[in-house]
Short mmCIF file of C-alpha atoms in Angstrom, two decimals:
data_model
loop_
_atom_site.label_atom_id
_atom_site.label_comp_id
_atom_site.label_asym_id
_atom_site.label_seq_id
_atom_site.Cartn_x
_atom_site.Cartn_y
_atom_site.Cartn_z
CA UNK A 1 -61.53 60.49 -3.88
CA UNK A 2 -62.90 64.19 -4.41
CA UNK A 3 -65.15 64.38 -6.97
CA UNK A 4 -65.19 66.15 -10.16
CA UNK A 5 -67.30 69.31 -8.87
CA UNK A 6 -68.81 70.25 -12.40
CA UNK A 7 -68.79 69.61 -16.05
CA UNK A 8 -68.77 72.96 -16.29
CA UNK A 9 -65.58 74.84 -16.84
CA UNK A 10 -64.80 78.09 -15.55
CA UNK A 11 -65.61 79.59 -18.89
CA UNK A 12 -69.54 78.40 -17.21
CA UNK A 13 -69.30 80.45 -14.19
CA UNK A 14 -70.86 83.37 -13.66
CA UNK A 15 -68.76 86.85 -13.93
CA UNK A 16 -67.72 87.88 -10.29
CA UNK A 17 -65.26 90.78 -8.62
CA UNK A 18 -62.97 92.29 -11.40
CA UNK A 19 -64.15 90.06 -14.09
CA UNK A 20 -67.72 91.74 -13.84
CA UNK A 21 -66.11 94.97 -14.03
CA UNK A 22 -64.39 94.15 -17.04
CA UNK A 23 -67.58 93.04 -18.66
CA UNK A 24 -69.76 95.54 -17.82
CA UNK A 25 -67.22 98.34 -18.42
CA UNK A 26 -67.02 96.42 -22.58
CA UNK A 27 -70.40 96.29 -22.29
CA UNK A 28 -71.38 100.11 -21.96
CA UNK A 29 -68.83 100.74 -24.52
CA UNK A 30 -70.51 98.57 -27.19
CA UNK A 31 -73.81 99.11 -26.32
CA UNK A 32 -74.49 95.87 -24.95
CA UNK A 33 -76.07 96.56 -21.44
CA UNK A 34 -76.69 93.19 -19.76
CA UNK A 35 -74.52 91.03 -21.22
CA UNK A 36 -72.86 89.94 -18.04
CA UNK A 37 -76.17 88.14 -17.20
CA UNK A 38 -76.97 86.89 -20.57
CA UNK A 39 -78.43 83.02 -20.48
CA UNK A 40 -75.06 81.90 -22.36
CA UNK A 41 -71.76 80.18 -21.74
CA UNK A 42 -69.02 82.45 -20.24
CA UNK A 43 -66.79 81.92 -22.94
CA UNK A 44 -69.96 83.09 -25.76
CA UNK A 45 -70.53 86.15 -24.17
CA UNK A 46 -66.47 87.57 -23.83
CA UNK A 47 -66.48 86.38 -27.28
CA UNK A 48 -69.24 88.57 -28.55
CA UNK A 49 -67.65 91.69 -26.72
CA UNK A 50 -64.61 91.19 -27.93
CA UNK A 51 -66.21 91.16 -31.72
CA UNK A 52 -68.05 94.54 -30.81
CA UNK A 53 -65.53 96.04 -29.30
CA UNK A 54 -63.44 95.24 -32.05
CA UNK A 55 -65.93 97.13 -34.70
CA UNK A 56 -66.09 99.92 -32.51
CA UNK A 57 -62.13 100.29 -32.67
CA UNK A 58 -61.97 99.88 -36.32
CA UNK A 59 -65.15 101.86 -37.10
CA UNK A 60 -63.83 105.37 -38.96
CA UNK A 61 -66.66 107.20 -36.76
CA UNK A 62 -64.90 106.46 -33.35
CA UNK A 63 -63.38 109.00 -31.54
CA UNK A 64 -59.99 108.51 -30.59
CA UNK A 65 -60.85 108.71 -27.16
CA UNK A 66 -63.03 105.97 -27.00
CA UNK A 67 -61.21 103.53 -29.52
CA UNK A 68 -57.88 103.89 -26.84
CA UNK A 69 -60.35 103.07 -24.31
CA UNK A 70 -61.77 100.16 -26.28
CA UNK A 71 -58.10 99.23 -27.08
CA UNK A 72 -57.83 99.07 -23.51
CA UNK A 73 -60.72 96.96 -22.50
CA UNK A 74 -60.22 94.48 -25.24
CA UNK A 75 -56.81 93.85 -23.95
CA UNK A 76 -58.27 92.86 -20.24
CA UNK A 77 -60.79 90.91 -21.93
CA UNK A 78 -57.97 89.13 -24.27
CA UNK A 79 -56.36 88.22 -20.88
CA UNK A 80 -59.37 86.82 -19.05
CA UNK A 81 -59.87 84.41 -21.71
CA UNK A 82 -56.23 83.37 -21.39
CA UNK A 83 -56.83 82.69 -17.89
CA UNK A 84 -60.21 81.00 -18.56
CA UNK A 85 -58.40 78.76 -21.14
CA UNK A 86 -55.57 77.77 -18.34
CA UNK A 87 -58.03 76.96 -15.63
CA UNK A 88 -60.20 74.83 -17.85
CA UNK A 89 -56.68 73.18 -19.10
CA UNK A 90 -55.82 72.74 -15.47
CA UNK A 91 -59.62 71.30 -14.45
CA UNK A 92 -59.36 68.93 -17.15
CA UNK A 93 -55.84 67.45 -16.28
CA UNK A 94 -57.16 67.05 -13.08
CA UNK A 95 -60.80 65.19 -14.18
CA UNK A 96 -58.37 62.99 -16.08
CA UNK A 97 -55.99 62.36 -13.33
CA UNK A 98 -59.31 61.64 -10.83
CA UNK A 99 -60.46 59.14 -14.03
CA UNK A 100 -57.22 57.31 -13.84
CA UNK A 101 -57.56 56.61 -10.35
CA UNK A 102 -61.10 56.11 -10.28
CA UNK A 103 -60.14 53.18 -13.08
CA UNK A 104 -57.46 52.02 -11.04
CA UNK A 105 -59.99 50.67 -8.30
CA UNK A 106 -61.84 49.05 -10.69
CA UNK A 107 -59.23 47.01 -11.48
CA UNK A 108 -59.26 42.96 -10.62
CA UNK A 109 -63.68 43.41 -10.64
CA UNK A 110 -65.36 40.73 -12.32
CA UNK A 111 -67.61 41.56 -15.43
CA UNK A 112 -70.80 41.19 -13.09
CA UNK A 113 -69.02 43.39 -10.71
CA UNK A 114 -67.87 45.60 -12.95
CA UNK A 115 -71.51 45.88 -14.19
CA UNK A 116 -72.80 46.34 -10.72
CA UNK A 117 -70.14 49.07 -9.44
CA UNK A 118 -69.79 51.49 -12.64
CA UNK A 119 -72.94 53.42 -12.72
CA UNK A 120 -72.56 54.67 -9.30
CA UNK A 121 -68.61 55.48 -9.27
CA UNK A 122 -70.02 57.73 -13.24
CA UNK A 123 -72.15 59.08 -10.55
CA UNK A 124 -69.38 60.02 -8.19
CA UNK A 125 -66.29 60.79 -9.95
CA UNK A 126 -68.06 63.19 -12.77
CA UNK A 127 -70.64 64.77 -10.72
CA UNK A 128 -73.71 63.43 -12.31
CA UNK A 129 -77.14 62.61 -11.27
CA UNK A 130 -78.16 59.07 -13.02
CA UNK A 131 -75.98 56.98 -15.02
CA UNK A 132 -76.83 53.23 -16.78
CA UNK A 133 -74.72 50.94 -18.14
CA UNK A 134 -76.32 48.38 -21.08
CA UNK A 135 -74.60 45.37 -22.72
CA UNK A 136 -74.97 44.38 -26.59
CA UNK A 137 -76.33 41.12 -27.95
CA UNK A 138 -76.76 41.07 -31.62
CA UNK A 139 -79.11 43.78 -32.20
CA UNK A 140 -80.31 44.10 -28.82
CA UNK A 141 -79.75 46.80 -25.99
CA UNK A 142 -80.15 45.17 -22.99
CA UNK A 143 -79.78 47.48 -20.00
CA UNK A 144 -78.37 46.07 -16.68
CA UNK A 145 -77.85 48.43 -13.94
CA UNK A 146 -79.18 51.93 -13.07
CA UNK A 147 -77.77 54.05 -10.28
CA UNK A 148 -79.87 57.23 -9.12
CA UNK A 149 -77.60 59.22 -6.70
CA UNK A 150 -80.80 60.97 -5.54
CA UNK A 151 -84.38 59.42 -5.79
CA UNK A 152 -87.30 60.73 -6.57
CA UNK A 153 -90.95 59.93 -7.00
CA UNK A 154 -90.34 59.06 -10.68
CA UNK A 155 -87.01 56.73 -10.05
CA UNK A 156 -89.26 53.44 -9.72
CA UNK A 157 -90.51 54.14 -12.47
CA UNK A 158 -87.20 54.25 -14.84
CA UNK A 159 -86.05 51.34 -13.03
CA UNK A 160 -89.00 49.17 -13.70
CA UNK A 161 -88.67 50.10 -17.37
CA UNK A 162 -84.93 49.37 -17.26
CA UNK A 163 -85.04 45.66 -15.63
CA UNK A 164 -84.82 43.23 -18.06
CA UNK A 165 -85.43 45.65 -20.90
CA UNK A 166 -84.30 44.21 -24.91
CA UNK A 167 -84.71 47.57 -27.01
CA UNK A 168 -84.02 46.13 -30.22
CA UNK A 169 -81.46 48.67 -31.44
CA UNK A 170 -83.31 49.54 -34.64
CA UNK A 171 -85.69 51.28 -32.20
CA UNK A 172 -82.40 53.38 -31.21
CA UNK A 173 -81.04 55.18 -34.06
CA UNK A 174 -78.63 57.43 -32.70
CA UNK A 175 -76.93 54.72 -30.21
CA UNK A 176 -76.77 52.14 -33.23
CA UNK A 177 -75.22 54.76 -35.28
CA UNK A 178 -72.65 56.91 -33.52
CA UNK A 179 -72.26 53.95 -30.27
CA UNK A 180 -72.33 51.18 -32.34
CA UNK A 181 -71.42 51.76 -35.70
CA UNK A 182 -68.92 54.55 -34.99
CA UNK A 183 -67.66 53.48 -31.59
CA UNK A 184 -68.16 57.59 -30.26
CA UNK A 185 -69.56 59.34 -27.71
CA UNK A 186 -72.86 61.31 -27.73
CA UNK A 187 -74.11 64.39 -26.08
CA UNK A 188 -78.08 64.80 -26.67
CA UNK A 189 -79.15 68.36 -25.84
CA UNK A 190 -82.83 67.31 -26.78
CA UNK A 191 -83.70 63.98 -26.78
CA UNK A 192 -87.49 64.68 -26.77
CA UNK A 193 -87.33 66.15 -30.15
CA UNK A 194 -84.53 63.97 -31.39
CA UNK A 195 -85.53 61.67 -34.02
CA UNK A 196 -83.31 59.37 -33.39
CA UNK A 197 -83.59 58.54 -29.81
CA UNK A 198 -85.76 55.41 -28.15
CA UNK A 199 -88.39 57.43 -26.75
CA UNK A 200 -89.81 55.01 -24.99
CA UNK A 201 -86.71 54.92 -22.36
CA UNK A 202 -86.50 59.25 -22.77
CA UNK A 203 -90.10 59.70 -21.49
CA UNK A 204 -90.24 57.22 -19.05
CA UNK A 205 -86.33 58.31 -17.58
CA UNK A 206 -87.49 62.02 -18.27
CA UNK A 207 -85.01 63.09 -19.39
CA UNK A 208 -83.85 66.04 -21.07
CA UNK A 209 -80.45 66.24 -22.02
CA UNK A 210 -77.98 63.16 -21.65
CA UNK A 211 -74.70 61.42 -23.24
CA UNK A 212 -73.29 58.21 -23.82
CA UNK A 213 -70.57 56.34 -24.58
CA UNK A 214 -69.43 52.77 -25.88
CA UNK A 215 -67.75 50.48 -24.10
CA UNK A 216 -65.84 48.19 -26.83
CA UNK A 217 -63.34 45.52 -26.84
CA UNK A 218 -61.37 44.86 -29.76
CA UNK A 219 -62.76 47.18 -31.65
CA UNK A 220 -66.41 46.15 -31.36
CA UNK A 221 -68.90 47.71 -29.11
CA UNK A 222 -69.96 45.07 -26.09
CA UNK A 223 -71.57 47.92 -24.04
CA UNK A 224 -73.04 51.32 -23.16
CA UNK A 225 -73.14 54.11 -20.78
CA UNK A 226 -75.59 56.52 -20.56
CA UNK A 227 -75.54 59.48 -17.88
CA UNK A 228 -77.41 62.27 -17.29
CA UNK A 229 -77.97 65.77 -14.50
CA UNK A 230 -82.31 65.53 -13.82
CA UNK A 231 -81.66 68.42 -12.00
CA UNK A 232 -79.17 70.99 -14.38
CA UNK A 233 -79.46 69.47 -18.23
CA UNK A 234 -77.76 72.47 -19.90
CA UNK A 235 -75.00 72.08 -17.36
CA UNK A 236 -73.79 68.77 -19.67
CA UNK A 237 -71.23 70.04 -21.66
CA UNK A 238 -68.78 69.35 -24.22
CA UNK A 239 -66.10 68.99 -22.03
CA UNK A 240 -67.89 66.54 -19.63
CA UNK A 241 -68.60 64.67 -23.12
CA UNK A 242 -64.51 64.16 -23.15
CA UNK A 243 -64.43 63.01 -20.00
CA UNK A 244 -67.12 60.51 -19.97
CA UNK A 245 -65.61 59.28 -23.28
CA UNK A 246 -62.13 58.95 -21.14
CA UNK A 247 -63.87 57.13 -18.55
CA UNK A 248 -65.28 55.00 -21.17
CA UNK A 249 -62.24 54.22 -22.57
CA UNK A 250 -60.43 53.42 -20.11
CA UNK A 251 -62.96 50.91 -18.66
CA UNK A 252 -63.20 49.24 -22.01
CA UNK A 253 -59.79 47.96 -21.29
CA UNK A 254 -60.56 46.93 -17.41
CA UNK A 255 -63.77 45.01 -19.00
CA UNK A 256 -61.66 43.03 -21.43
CA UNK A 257 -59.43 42.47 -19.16
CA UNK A 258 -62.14 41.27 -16.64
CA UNK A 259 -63.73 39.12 -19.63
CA UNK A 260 -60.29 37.44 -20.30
CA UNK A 261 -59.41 36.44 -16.66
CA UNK A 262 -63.37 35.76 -16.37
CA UNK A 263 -62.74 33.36 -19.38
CA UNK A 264 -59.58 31.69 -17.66
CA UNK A 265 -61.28 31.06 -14.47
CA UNK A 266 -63.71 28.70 -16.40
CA UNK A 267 -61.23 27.08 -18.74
CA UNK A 268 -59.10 25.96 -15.18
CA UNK A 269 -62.40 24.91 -13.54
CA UNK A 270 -63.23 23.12 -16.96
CA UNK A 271 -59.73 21.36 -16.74
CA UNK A 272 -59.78 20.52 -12.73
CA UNK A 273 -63.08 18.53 -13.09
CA UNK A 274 -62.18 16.59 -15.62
CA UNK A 275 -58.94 15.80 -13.97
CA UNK A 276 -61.27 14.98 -11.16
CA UNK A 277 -63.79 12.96 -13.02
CA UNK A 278 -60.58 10.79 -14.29
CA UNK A 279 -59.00 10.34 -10.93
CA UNK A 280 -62.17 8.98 -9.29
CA UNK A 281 -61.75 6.62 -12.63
CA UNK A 282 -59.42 5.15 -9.96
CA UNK A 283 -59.67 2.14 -7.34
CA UNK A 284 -57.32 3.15 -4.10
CA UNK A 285 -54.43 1.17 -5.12
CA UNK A 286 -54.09 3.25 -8.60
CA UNK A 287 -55.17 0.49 -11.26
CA UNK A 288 -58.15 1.58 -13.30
CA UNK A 289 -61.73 0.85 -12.00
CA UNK A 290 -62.96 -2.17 -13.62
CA UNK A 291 -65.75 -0.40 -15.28
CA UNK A 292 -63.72 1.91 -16.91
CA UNK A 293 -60.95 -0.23 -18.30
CA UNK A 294 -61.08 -0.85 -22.05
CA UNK A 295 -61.34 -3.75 -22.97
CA UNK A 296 -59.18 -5.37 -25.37
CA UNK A 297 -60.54 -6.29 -28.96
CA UNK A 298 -60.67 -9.39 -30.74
CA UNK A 299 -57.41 -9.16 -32.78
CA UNK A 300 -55.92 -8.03 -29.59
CA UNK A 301 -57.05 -11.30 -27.77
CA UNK A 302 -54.76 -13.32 -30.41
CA UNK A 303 -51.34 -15.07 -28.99
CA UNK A 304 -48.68 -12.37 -29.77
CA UNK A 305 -46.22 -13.96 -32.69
CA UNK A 306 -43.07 -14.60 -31.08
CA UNK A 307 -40.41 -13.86 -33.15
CA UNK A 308 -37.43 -17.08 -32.75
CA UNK A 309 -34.62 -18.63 -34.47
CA UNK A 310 -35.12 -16.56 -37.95
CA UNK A 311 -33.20 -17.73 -40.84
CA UNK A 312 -29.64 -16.20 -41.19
CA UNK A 313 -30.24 -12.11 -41.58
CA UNK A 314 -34.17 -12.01 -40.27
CA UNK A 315 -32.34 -9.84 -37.09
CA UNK A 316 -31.40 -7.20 -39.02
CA UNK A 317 -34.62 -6.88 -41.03
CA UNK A 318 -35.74 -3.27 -40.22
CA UNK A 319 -39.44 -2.40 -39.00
CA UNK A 320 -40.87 -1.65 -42.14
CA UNK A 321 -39.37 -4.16 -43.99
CA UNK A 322 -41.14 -6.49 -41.38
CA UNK A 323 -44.00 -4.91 -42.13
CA UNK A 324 -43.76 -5.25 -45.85
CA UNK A 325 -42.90 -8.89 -45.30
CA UNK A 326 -46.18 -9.36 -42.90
CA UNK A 327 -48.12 -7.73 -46.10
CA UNK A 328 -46.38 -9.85 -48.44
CA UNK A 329 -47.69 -13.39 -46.36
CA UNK A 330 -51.45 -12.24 -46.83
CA UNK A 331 -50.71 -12.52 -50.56
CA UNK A 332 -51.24 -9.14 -50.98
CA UNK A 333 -49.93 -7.13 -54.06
CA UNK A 334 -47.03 -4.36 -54.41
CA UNK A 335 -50.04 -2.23 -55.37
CA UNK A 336 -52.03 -3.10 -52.15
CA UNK A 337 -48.35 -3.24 -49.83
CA UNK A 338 -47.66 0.48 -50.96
CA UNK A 339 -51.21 1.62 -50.17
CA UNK A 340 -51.74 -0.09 -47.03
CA UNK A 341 -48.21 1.35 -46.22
CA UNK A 342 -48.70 4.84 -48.00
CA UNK A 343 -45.78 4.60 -49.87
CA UNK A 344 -44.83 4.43 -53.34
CA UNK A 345 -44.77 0.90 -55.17
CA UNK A 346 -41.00 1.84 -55.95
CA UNK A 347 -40.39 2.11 -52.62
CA UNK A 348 -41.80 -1.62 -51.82
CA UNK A 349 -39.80 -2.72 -54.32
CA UNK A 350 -36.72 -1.55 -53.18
CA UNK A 351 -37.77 -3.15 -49.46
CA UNK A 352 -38.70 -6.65 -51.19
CA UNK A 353 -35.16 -6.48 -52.87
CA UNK A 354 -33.19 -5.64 -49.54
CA UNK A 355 -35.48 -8.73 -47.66
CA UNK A 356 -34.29 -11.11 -50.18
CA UNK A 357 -30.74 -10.22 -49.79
CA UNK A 358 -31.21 -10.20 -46.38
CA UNK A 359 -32.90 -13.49 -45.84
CA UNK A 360 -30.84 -14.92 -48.85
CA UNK A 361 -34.38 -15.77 -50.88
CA UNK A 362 -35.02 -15.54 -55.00
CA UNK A 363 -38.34 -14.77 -54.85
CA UNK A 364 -41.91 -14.35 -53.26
CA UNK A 365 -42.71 -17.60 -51.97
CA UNK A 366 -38.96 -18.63 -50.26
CA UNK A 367 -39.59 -15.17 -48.79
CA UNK A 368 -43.16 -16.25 -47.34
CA UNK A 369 -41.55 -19.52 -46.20
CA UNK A 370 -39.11 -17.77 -44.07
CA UNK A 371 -41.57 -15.57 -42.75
CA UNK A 372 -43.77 -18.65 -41.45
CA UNK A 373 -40.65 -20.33 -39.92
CA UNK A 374 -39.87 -16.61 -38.05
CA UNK A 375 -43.79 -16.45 -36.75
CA UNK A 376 -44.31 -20.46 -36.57
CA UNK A 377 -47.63 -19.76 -38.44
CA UNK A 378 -49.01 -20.85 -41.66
CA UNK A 379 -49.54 -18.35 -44.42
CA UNK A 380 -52.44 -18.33 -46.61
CA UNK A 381 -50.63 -17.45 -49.85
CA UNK A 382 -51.76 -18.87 -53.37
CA UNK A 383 -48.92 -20.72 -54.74
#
C-alpha cells in the first residue's frame, strides 16, 4: 500500500510557478510584501489577501485603475482556493480509501495481535513518526505497544517509560476527558504547556505536538492511540486529526470483533474439555467408571412396589391420583396432600372423590385398604 504522503493538504504547500505569481502580484497591490513566505498555512495567507484586496477595492480612495486590477487578482485568487479546496477533497477521499484497506488487513487479528501490529501500520498508512496504542482498566492507562519508525538516541528511553506503565488516568486530564468521557479525538499543539496532559510521559517521549484517539466498543472507551511527527510537529493538522479519528473508528469495530471471536474461542475450548473430562469418565466398553458412578441412596435401595391384581378400577387410576392415594396411606392430611403436591386442597378433594368412585370405596380407610392390597404393604394409618 502507498502511504499517505502528508497530513498536510495542499492548502500546506508552499506557493510555486503561477500560484507565486498570483500571490506576490496581490501582495504588492495590498502592501503586503512577503506574504508568500509568511510562517502560516497556505490557506491563512490567500485568505488574508483576499480580505486586503477586498478593502482596497471598496476603499473610496482607489483609483479605478487599480481597483479593476484588484478585481482582477482577487478573482485568480478566488479560483486557487477552489482548486486548493478540490485537491484537499480529493487527498482526503483517497486517505480514507487507503484507511479502508489498511483496516481490511487487519481483519481476522487477534486482540494481542491487533495490539502488536497497529502502531506500526498508524506509522505507515498516515505518515507519522511514533504512534502507541494503550488499553483501559478502570481508571488506569496502561500502555502496551510503541512503534518508532525511526530511532533515535532518546527512543529507549520512551520505551522503558512505556513498558508496563499504569498512569492512573486522574494524572491525565485531557485523555480522561475528551478520550474517555467524550469518546473524541485530540490534537495537542503544546503539550508542554498544557495543563492537562501527563507530563511525565510528554517529557520523557519529548514530545511536542501529538493526537489521539479512542478506541471504544459499545460505546465505552477500551483503548487509546496516541501518534505523533518528532521530526515536523506543526505539520499535525486538523485534517490528519480526521483521519486518525477514521482509523480509529474503524478499528474499534475490528477490535470488538476480535474480542468477540477471542471470547468464542475460549467458550468452545471451555466446552471441549469438559466433554473430554466426561468421556475419560468412561471404561472402554462405554459403562461409567466405577468411581464415578453415583451411587444409589437409601430409599432407592428399597424393593420397588409392584403394582398387581388391584381391586376393580385401580388400572385406570391416573398418576396423580396415585400419588394422592400414596399420600393418603402415610395418614397424611388434605392440608399436607395439597402442599406436598402444590395444589389446592379443592383440588385433592376432587381426586379423593374420583379414587373412591374408582375403586368403589366410602371413605378413607377402605381407600387405604385397597391401596395396601395394590402395593402388598402395610400402611401405618391411625384408625
Amino acid at each position: 500500500m502507498v502511504p499517505i504522503a502528508s497530513w498536510t493538504s495542499a492548502v500546506d504547500e508552499p506557493f510555486a510557478g503561477a500560484t507565486r505569481e498570483v500571490v506576490e502580484h496581490a501582495s504588492d497591490l495590498v502592501g503586503a510584501e512577503g506574504i508568500a513566505d509568511f510562517p502560516l498555512p497556505r490557506d491563512a495567507r490567500l485568505t488574508t489577501l483576499r480580505t486586503r484586496l477586498l478593502d482596497l477595492i471598496n476603499s473610496s480612495e482607489t483609483a479605478a485603475a487599480r481597483r479593476t486590477e484588484a478585481c482582477a487578482v482577487l478573482a485568480a485568487l478566488h479560483r486557487l482556493q477552489h482548486e486548493d479546496l478540490e485537491t484537499a477533497l480529493a487527498q482526503q477521499l483517497s486517505s480514507l480509501s487507503e484507511i479502508r484497506d489498511s483496516i481490511s488487513a487487519l481483519a481476522g487479528l487477534s486482540p494481542r495481535q491487533l495490539i502488536d501490529t497497529v502502531p506500526a501500520q498508524v506509522c505507515r498508512d498516515l505518515a507519522l513518526g511514533r504512534a502507541m496504542i494503550s488499553t483501559i482498566s478502570g481508571s488506569v492507562w496502561l500502555p502496551q505497544h510503541l512503534h518508532i519508525e525511526e530511532r533515535t538516541a532518546e527512543s529507549a528511553t520512551f520505551e522503558q517509560f512505556v513498558d508496563g506503565a499504569r498512569i492512573p488516568l486522574s494524572d491525565a486530564p485531557l485523555e480522561t476527558e475528551l478520550l474517555v468521557r467524550r469518546r473524541t479525538v485530540a490534537l495537542v499543539p503544546d503539550p508542554v504547556s498544557d495543563k492537562r496532559t501527563y507530563k511525565q510521559i510528554v517529557d520523557v517521549a519529548q514530545t511536542r505536538a501529538y493526537v489521539a484517539a479512542p478506541i471504544t466498543v459499545r460505546g465505552r472507551t477500551i483503548g487509546m492511540l496516541h501518534a505523533d511527527r518528532p521530526e515536523d510537529p506543526n505539520s499535525l493538522s486538523d485534517d490528519g486529526l480526521e483521519l486518525l479519528a477514521a482509523f480509529a473508528e474503524c478499528l474499534s469495530t475490528v477490535f470488538e470483533s476480535a474480542c468477540l471471536a477471542d471470547h468464542m474461542a475460549k467458550q468452545f475450548k471451555r466446552a471441549a474439555d469438559t466433554y473430554a473430562e466426561v468421556v475419560a469418565m468412561f471404561d472402554d466398553s462405554g459403562a461409567p467408571a466405577a468411581w464415578c458412578s453415583p451411587q444409589p441412596s437409601a430409599a432407592a435401595r428399597r424393593p420397588v412396589r409392584q403394582l398387581h391384581s388391584a381391586p376393580t378400577g385401580a388400572a385406570s387410576l391416573t398418576f396423580r391420583e396415585r400419588e394422592v392415594l400414596g399420600h393418603l396411606a402415610t395418614g397424611a392430611t388434605n392440608m399436607q396432600i395439597a402442599r406436598n403436591l402444590t395444589v389446592s386442597e379443592a383440588t385433592v378433594k376432587s381426586h379423593l372423590k374420583q379414587i373412591s368412585k374408582k375403586l368403589g370405596t366410602s371413605n378413607r380407610a377402605a381407600a387405604v385398604a385397597a391401596y395396601a392390597r395394590m402395593t402388598q404393604e402395610p400402611c401405618g394409618i391411625a384408625q
